[in-house]
Structure formats: structure tokens, C-alpha cells
Coordinates of C-alpha atoms in Angstrom, one line a residue:
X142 CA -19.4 4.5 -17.3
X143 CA -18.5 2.6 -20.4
X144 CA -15.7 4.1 -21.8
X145 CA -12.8 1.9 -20.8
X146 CA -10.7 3.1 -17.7
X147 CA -7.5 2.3 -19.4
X148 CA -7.9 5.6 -21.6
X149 CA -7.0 8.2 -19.7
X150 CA -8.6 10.7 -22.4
X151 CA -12.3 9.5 -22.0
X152 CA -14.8 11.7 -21.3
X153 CA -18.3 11.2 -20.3
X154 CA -21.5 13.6 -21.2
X155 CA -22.7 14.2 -18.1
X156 CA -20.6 15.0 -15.0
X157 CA -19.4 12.1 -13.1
X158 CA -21.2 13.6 -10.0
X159 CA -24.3 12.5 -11.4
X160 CA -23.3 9.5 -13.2
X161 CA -22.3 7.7 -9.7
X162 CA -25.4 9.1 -8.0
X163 CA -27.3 7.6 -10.4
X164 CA -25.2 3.9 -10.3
X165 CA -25.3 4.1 -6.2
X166 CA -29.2 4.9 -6.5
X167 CA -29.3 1.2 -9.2
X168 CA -27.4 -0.3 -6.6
X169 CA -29.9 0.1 -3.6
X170 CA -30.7 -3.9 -3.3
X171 CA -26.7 -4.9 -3.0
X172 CA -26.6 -1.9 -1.0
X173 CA -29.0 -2.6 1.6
X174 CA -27.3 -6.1 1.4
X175 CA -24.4 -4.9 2.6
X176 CA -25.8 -3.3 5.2
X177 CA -27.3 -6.3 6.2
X178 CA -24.3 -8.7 6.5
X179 CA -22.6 -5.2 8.5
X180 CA -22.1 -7.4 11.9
X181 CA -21.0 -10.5 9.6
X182 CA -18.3 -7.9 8.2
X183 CA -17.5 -6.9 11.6
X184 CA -17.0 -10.7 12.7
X185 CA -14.9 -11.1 10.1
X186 CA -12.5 -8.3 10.1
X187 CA -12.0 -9.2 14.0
X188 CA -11.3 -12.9 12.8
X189 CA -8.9 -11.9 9.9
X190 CA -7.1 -9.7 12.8
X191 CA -6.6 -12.2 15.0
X192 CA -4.6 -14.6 12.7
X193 CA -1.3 -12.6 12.7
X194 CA 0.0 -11.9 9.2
X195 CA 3.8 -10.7 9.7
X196 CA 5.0 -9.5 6.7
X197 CA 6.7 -12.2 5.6
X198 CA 4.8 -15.0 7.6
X199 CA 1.3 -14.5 5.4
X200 CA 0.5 -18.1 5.2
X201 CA -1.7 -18.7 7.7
X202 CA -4.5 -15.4 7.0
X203 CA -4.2 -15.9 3.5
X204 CA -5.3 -19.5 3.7
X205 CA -8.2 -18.3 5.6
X206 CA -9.1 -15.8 2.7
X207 CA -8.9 -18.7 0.3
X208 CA -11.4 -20.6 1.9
X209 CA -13.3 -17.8 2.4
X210 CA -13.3 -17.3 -1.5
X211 CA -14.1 -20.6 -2.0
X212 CA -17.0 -20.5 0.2
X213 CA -18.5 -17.5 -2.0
X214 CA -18.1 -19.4 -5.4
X215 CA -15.1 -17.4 -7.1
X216 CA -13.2 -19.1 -9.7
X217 CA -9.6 -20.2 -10.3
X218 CA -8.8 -19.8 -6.7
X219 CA -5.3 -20.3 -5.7
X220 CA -2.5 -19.2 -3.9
X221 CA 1.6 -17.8 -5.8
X222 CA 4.8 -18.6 -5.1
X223 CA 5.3 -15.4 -3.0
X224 CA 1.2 -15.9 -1.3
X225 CA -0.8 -14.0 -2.9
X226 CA -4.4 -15.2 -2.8
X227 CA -6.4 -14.7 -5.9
X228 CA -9.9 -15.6 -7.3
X229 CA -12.1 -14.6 -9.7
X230 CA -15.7 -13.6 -10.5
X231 CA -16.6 -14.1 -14.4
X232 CA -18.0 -11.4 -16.1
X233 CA -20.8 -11.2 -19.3
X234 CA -17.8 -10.7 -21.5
X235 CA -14.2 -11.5 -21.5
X236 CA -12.2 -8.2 -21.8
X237 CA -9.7 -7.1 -19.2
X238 CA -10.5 -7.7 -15.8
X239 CA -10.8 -5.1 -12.9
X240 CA -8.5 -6.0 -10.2
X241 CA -9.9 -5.2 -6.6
X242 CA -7.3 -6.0 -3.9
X243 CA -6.4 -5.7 -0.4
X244 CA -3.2 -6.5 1.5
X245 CA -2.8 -9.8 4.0
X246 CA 0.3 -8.6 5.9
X247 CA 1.2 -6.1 8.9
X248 CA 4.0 -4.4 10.8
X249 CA 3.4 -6.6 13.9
X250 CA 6.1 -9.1 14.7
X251 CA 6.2 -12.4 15.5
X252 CA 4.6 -12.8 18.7
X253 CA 2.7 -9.8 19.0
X254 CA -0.7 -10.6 20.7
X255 CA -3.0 -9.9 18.4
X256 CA -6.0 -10.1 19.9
X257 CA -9.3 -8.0 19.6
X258 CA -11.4 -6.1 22.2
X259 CA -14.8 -4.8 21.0
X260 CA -17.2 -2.5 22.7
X261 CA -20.2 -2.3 20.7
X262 CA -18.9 -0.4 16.9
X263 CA -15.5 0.2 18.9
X264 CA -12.9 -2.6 18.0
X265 CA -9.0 -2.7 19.3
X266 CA -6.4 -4.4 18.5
X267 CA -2.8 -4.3 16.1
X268 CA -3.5 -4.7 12.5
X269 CA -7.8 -4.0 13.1
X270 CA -8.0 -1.4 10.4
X271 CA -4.6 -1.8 8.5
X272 CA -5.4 -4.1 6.8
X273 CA -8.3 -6.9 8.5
X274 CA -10.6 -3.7 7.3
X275 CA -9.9 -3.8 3.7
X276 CA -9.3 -7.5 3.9
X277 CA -13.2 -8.1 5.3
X278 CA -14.7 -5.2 3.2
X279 CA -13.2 -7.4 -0.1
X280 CA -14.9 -10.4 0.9
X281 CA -18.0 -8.6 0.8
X282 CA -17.6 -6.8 -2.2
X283 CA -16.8 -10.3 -3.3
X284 CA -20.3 -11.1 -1.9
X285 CA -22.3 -8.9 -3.3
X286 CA -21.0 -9.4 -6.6
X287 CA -22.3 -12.7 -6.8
X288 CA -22.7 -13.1 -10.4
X289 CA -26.4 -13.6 -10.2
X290 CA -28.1 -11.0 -8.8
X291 CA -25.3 -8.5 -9.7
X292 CA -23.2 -9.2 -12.5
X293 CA -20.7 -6.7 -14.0
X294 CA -19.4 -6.6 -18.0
X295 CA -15.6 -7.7 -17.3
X296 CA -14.3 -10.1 -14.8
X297 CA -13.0 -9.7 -11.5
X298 CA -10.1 -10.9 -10.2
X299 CA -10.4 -10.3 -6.5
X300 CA -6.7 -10.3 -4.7
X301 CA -5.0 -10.9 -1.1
X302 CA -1.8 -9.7 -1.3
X303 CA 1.4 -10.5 0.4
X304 CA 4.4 -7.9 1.3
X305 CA 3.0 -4.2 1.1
X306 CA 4.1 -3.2 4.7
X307 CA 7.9 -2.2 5.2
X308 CA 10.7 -4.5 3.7
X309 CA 7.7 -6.4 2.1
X310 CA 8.4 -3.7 -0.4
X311 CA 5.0 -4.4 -2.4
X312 CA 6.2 -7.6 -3.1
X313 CA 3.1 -9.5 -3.5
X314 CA 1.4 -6.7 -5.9
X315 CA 5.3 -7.1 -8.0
X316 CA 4.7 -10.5 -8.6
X317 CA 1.1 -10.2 -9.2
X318 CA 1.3 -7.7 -11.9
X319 CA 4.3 -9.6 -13.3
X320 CA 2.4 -12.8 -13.5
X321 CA -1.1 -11.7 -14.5
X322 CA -2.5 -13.4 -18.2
X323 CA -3.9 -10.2 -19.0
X324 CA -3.7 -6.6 -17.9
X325 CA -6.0 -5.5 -15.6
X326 CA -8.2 -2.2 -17.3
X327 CA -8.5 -0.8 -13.6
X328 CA -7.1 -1.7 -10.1
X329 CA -9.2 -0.4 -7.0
X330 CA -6.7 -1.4 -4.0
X331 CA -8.7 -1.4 -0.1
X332 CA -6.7 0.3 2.5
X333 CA -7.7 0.8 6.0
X334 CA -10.6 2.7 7.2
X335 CA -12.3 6.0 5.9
X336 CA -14.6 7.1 3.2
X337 CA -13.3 10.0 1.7
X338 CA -9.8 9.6 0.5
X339 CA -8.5 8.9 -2.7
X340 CA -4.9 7.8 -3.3
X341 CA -4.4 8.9 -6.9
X342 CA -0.4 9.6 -6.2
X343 CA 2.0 7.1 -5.7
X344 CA 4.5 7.9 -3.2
X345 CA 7.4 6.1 -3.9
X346 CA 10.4 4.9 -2.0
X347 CA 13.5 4.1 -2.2
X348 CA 15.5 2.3 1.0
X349 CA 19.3 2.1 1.6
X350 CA 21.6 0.0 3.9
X351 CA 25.0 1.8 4.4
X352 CA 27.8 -0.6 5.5
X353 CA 31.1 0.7 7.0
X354 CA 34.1 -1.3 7.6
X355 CA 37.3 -0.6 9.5
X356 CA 40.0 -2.9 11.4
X357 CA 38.5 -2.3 14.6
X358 CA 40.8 -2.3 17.6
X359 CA 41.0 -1.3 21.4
X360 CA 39.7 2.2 21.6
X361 CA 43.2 3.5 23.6
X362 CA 45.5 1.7 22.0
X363 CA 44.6 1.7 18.5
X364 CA 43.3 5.1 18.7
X365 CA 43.8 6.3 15.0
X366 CA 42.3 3.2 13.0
X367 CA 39.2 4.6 11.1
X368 CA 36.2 4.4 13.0
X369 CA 32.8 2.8 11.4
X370 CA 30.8 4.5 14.3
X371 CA 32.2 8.0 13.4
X372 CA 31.6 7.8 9.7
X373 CA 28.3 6.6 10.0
X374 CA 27.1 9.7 12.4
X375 CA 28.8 11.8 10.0
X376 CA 27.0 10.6 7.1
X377 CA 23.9 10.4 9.0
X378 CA 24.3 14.2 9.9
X379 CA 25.0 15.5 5.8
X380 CA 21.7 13.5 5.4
X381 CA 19.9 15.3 7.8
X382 CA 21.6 18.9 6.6
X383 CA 20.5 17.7 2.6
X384 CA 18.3 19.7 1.1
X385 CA 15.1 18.7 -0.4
X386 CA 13.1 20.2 -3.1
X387 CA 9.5 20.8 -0.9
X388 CA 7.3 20.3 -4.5
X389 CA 7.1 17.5 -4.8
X390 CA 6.9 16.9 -0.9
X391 CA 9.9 15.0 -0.8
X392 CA 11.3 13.3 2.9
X393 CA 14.8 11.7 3.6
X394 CA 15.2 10.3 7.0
X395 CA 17.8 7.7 9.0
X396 CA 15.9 5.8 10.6
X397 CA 17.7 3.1 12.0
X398 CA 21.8 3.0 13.4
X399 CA 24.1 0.6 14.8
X400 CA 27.8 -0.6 15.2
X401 CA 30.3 -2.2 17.6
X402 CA 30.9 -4.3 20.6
X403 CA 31.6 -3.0 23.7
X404 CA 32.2 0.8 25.3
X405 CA 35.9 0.2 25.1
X406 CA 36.3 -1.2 21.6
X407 CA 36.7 0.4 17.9
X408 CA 34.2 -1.3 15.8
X409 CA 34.6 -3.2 12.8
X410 CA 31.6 -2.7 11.2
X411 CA 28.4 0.0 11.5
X412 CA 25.3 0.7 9.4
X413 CA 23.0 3.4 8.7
X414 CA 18.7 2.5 7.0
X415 CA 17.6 5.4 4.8
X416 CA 14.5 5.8 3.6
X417 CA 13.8 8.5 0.7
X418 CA 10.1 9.2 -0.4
X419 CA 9.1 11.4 -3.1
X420 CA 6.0 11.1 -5.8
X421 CA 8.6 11.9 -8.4
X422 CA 10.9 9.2 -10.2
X423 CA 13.6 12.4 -10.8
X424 CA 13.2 13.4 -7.6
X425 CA 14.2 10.1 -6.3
X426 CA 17.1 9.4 -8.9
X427 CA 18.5 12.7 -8.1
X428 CA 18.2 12.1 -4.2
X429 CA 19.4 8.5 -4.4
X430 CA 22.8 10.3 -6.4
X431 CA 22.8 12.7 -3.7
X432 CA 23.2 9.8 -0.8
X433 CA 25.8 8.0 -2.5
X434 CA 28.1 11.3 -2.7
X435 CA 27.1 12.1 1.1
X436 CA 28.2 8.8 2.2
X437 CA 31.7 9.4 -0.1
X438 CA 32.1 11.8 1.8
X439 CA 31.9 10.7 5.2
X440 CA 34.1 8.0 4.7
X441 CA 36.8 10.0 2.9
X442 CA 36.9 12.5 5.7
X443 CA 37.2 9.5 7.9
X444 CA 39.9 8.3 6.5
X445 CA 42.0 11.3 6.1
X446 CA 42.1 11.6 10.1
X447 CA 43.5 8.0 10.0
X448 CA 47.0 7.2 11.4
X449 CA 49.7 6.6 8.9
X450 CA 50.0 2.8 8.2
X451 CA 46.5 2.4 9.1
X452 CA 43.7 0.1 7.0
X453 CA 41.4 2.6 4.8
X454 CA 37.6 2.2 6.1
X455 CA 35.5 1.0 3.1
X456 CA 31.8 1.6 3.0
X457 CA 29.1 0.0 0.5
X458 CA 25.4 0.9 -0.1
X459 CA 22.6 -1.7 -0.3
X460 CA 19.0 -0.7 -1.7
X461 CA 16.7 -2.7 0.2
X462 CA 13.5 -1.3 -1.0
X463 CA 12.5 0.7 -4.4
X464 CA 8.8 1.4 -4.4
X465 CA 7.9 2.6 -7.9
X466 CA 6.2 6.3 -7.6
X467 CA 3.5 8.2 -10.1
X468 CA 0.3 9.4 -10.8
X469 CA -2.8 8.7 -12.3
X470 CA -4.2 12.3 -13.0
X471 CA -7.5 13.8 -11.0
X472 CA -9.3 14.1 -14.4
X473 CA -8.9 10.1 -15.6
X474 CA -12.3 8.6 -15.2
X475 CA -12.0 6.3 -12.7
X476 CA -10.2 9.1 -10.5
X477 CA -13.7 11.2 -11.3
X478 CA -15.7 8.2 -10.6
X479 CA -14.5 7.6 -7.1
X480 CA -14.9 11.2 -6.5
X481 CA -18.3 10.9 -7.6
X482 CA -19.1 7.6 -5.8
X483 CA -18.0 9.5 -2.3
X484 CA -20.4 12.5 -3.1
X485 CA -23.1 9.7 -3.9
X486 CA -22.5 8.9 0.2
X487 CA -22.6 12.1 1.8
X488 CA -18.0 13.0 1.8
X489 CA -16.3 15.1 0.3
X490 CA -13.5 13.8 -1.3
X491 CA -10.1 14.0 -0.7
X492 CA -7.2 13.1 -3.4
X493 CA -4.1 12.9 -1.4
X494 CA -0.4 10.9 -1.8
X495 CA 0.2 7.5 -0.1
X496 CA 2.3 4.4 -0.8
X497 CA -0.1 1.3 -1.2
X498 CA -0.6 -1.3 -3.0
X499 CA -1.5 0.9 -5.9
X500 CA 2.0 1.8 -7.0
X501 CA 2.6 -0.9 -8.9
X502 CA -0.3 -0.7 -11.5
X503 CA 0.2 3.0 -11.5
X504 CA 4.0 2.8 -12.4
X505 CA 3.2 0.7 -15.1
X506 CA 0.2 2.8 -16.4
X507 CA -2.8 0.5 -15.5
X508 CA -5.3 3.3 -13.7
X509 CA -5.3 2.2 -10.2
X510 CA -6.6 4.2 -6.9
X511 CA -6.6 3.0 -3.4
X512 CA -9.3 3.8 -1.3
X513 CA -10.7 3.0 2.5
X514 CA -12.9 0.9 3.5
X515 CA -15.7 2.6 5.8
X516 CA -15.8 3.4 9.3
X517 CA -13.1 5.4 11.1
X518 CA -10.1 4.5 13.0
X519 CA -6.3 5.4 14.8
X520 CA -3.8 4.2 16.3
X521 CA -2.5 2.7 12.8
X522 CA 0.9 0.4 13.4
X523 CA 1.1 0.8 16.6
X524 CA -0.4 -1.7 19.4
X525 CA -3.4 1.0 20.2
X526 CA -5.0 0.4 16.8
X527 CA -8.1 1.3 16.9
X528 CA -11.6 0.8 14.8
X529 CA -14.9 2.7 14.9
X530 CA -17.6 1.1 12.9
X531 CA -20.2 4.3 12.6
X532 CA -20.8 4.3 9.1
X533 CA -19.0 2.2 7.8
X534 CA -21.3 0.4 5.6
X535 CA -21.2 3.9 3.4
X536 CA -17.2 3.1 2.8
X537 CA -18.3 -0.6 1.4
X538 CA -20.8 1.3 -0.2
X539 CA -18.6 3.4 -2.0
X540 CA -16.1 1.1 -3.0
X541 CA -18.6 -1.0 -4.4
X542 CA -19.9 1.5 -6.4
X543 CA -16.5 2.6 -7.9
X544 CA -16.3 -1.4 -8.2
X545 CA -19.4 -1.8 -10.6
X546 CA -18.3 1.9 -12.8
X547 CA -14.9 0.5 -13.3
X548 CA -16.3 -3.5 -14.2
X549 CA -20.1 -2.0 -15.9
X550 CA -22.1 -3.1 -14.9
X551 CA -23.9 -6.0 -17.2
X552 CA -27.1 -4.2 -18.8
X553 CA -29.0 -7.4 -18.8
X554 CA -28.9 -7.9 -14.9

């Protein structure tokens, strides 16, 4: 597919369908590669898992995946100030680069045992498909792109990121596409497991910390003082009573609560985490208007039950996470191509909504899909993650397909 991924207008003669059949037919000798190296994947995804990557605390896994890049002759390898690990394979020419990226980091704390259990293509363990999947699949995408006996048209800058689980707020893929020398004309982002899913919708985010304040006092005998405690329920219940347009699919939940001392004491202080998800910006902005009235609210009818001569309770709101939303519509090429790629293996595809790594270049209008890596699993970020490796050298089959379409593949190789 030739025509540039970065015009969302192109068109190709022939249906995408067969265009991908036909690449993942050319392909058949990096294919079978793959296949090849499938227990070396496995080995590797188990070893990635068990170097815990809390977000926040990358280091350690990504200077694994450095090495790793190292050892397969990428370029310019190096690690940001935030931890992101890049490096690059050259292409034939030197127009934009396709970006093909995978997240480093997990939800697991510090001091979550980590280790992996395996049972033939069964593998357990926190973090084995989210993300030591995508991690391991890149390295072999990485791999099989050697340069030699598969080269593609434009360069390939291949990327561990840091911060795309939680508070990490895509924090690695921000500075990333903030730093890069030149815009990337597609970005394929590895997710977990699977092999028909297509995230062509961001889901974007927006997290708020609520802080209430009062005097405080002893719960008998300064009864009256504003209570923290009883604004923060009562803001938490006129967010759960909101409503919420359902198209877009849009969610607002409290998901975290807290205040005070002791049984017997008024608190001084309690706080209320938000988290607001919708695939539209207006949606959001709207919703985020909508929480700062509710929460005006709750404190003013606190206050108004105060005793005369009493301290007001005061309130502020924090955002503590804004994950950019949007969509890169199911008729732009690379969209099609990934469709066409997961026909090429057998799967019907699936476009669906998720917040990924992906946001980022799809907020700021650089085509960008995430996709799974192969194989199945469950369990995902919780301690019962689980991985089941049947067939899951057709996901790295896939996404190296989509790989070559979006980089073209260089004629003369």
C-alpha cells in the first residue's frame, strides 16, 4: 500500500482484503521465521514479566529492552528523561518513520511477586500479557525486520514506553511524541494478547482529586463545624445520580474515598478520585463542568448546616490525569489494512474503543491503531493473569504484516 498513511483520504484499487492477503502471502519466509523463534518469544515474554516494571519504577525492564535492541542491530538506541526506550531500523529512503511501540510498565506494586508458572502454551503470572506480550512480540518484529532480508521503504523507530498504566497517564508516549525529530506517518501500538481487535477509538480520560477542608473537632462537642466526610459522600452521591449521554458510551465513577482520624473525631480533611471516560473531547469538557458544579454544591449544602460562628469548609479540585480521546475513522487506510491483515490470518476483525498508548498520536492526528499481540489470555491486572500461547504466532503474524503495509515494503528486497 503506497499511498501514505498520513492521508486519511487515500484510496487503493483493489480492496484492502486482498491487498494484505497478498503482502502476508510475500511475507511467508519472515513468517515462518517467526514461527520458528515462537518458544524464543515465549522465553522472552516470561523474562520481560519477571523484571517488575511498576509504573513509575521502569528502569530496570527497560534496560533490558535496550540491550535486547542492541543485540538485534537497531540504531540510535537510547533511553529519555522520562525512560522511554527507543531504536531504530533504517529504511531505503528517509521519509517519516513508522512508529511501532509497546508499553514497559504495569499496575503491580512494588513488591508484587512477579513470578511466572508455565505449563506447556499456558503461562501465569501479573503483568504476562499486559504488557511482557507486546513487549516480546516487538522484539521480534524488530527481528524479523532485519534490514537485510526484509527491508521496508521508511524507517522504524521501534519504542518501549514508560507510564501508560493508571497515574502514568501516557506519560512516556507524551514525551515521546513531544520529542520526536520528525512525525511519525503511522503508529502501530502492541497491547496485550489477541488477534482480532483493532483499537481505532481513543478513549479518553480525565481524573480528578477533590480535597475538602474543615476545622475538624471532637465529634460531640464540636458537633456543628462542617464536616469533610459528609461533603465528600454527598458529592460522591450527585456523581453517581449524574447523568450521562450513553452515545458516546460515556462512564463517571468514584473510585477511591478517604478522610479523618479516629471514630470519635470530625475530620479536617477528606478526598474523593474521579475518573470520567468518554471518546469525545465535548463530552469530556462538558462532564468535567458538570463535576466542578456537583462538588459546589456539596460543599455549599455543607456549609449551610454549619453552626453560626463556625469556619466555612473549602474544597479544591486537582486533575490528576487528562488522557487525550479521538478517532482515526474505520475507512483510513491503515485502519483497512489491519482489517485486512486479520482476514489474511483466519479473524474477523473487531474495531472497538480502548485507552492505549495510541491516544496520543491519534489526538494529534498521526494515524495510529493499537493492536494484540497473538495468543489469548485473562485475568488482566489482577494477580491471576493469565497467557495461552495457541496461535499466537498468527497475532505476530499480523502485526507484522500491518507493520510492512504501513513502512512498504522496499521493492528491491
Amino acid at each position: 500500500m503506497r499511498a501514505s498513511f498520513r492521508d486519511s483520504t487515500a484510496r487503493t484499487e483493489r480492496p484492502a482484503h486482498q491487498e494484505m492477503t497478498e503482502l502476508y502471502e510475500r511475507l511467508a519466509p519472515a513468517r515462518a521465521q517467526l514461527a520458528q523463534a515462537d518458544e524464543r518469544v515465549l522465553r522472552t515474554q516470561i523474562a520481560l514479566s519477571e523484571i517488575p516494571a511498576p509504573t513509575g519504577d521502569e528502569t530496570a525492564r527497560g534496560a533490558s529492552v535496550a540491550a535486547r535492541f542492541r543485540a538485534l542491530g537497531l540504531v540510535d538506541v537510547g533511553v529519555d528523561e522520562v525512560g522511554n526506550v527507543t531504536g531504530s531500523r533504517r529504511g531505503a529512503t528517509d521519509e517519516a518513520p513508522v512508529l511501532l511501540c509497546a508499553h514497559l510498565d504495569t499496575v503491580f506494586p512494588e513488591g508484587t511477586a512477579v513470578g511466572v508458572a508455565r505449563d506447556g502454551r499456558q503461562l501465569a503470572g501479573p503483568g504476562i500479557v499486559d504488557n511482557s506480550r507486546g513487549l516480546a512480540a516487538m522484539l521480534a518484529l524488530a527481528e524479523a525486520v532485519d534490514g537485510t532480508s526484509l527491508r521496508t521503504r521508511r524507517p522504524i523507530i521501534f519504542a518501549a514506553t514508560v507510564g501508560e498504566e493508571g497515574v502514568g497517564d501516557l506519560r512516556g508516549a507524551k514525551h515521546l511524541f513531544a520529542r520526536l525529530a520528525t512525525t511519525p506517518s503511522a503508529c502501530i501500538a502492541l497491547d496485550g494478547a489477541g488477534d482480532d481487535r483493532i483499537v481505532h477509538r481513543a478513549l479518553g480520560a480525565r481524573r480528578f482529586r477533590v480535597t475538602f477542608h474543615g476545622a475538624g473537632g471532637h465529634s460531640w462537642a464540636a458537633f456543628g463545624v462542617p464536616n469533610p466526610v459528609h461533603a465528600a459522600g454527598a458529592a460522591a452521591a450527585k456523581l453517581a445520580a449524574m447523568p450521562l449521554p450513553r452515545t458516546p458510551r460515556t462512564t463517571l465513577s468514584v473510585c477511591r474515598i478517604g478522610g479523618g482520624i479516629s471514630v470519635n473525631a470530625i475530620p479536617e480533611d477528606a478526598w474523593i478520585e474521579i475518573d470520567l471516560r468518554s471518546s469525545s473531547c465535548e463530552v469530556l469538557e462538558r462532564c468535567s463542568a458538570d463535576i466542578d458544579l456537583a462538588m459546589r454544591a456539596a460543599v455549599r449544602e455543607e456549609n449551610l448546616r454549619r453552626s453560626p460562628g463556625t469556619s466555612a469548609l473549602t474544597f479544591a479540585v486537582t486533575t490528576i490525569g487528562d488522557r487525550p480521546c479521538g478517532e482515526l475513522p474505520k475507512e483510513h487506510p491503515l485502519v483497512r489494512a489491519a482489517a485486512g491483515a486479520t482476514y489474511a490470518i483466519g479473524r474477523t476483525p473487531e474495531l472497538v474503543t480502548a485507552s492505549t498508548d495510541a491516544n496520543v498520536p491519534i489526538s494529534l492526528g498521526v494515524p495510529a491503531i493499537a493492536i494484540g499481540a497473538g495468543g489469548r489470555g485473562g485475568g488482566v491486572h489482577t494477580p491471576g493473569e493469565w497467557y495461552d500461547n495457541t496461535d499466537g504466532t498468527l497475532g505476530v503474524a499480523r502485526a507484522l504484516t500491518v507493520l510492512v503495509a504501513a513502512a512498504e515494503w522496499d521493492e528491491a528486497y
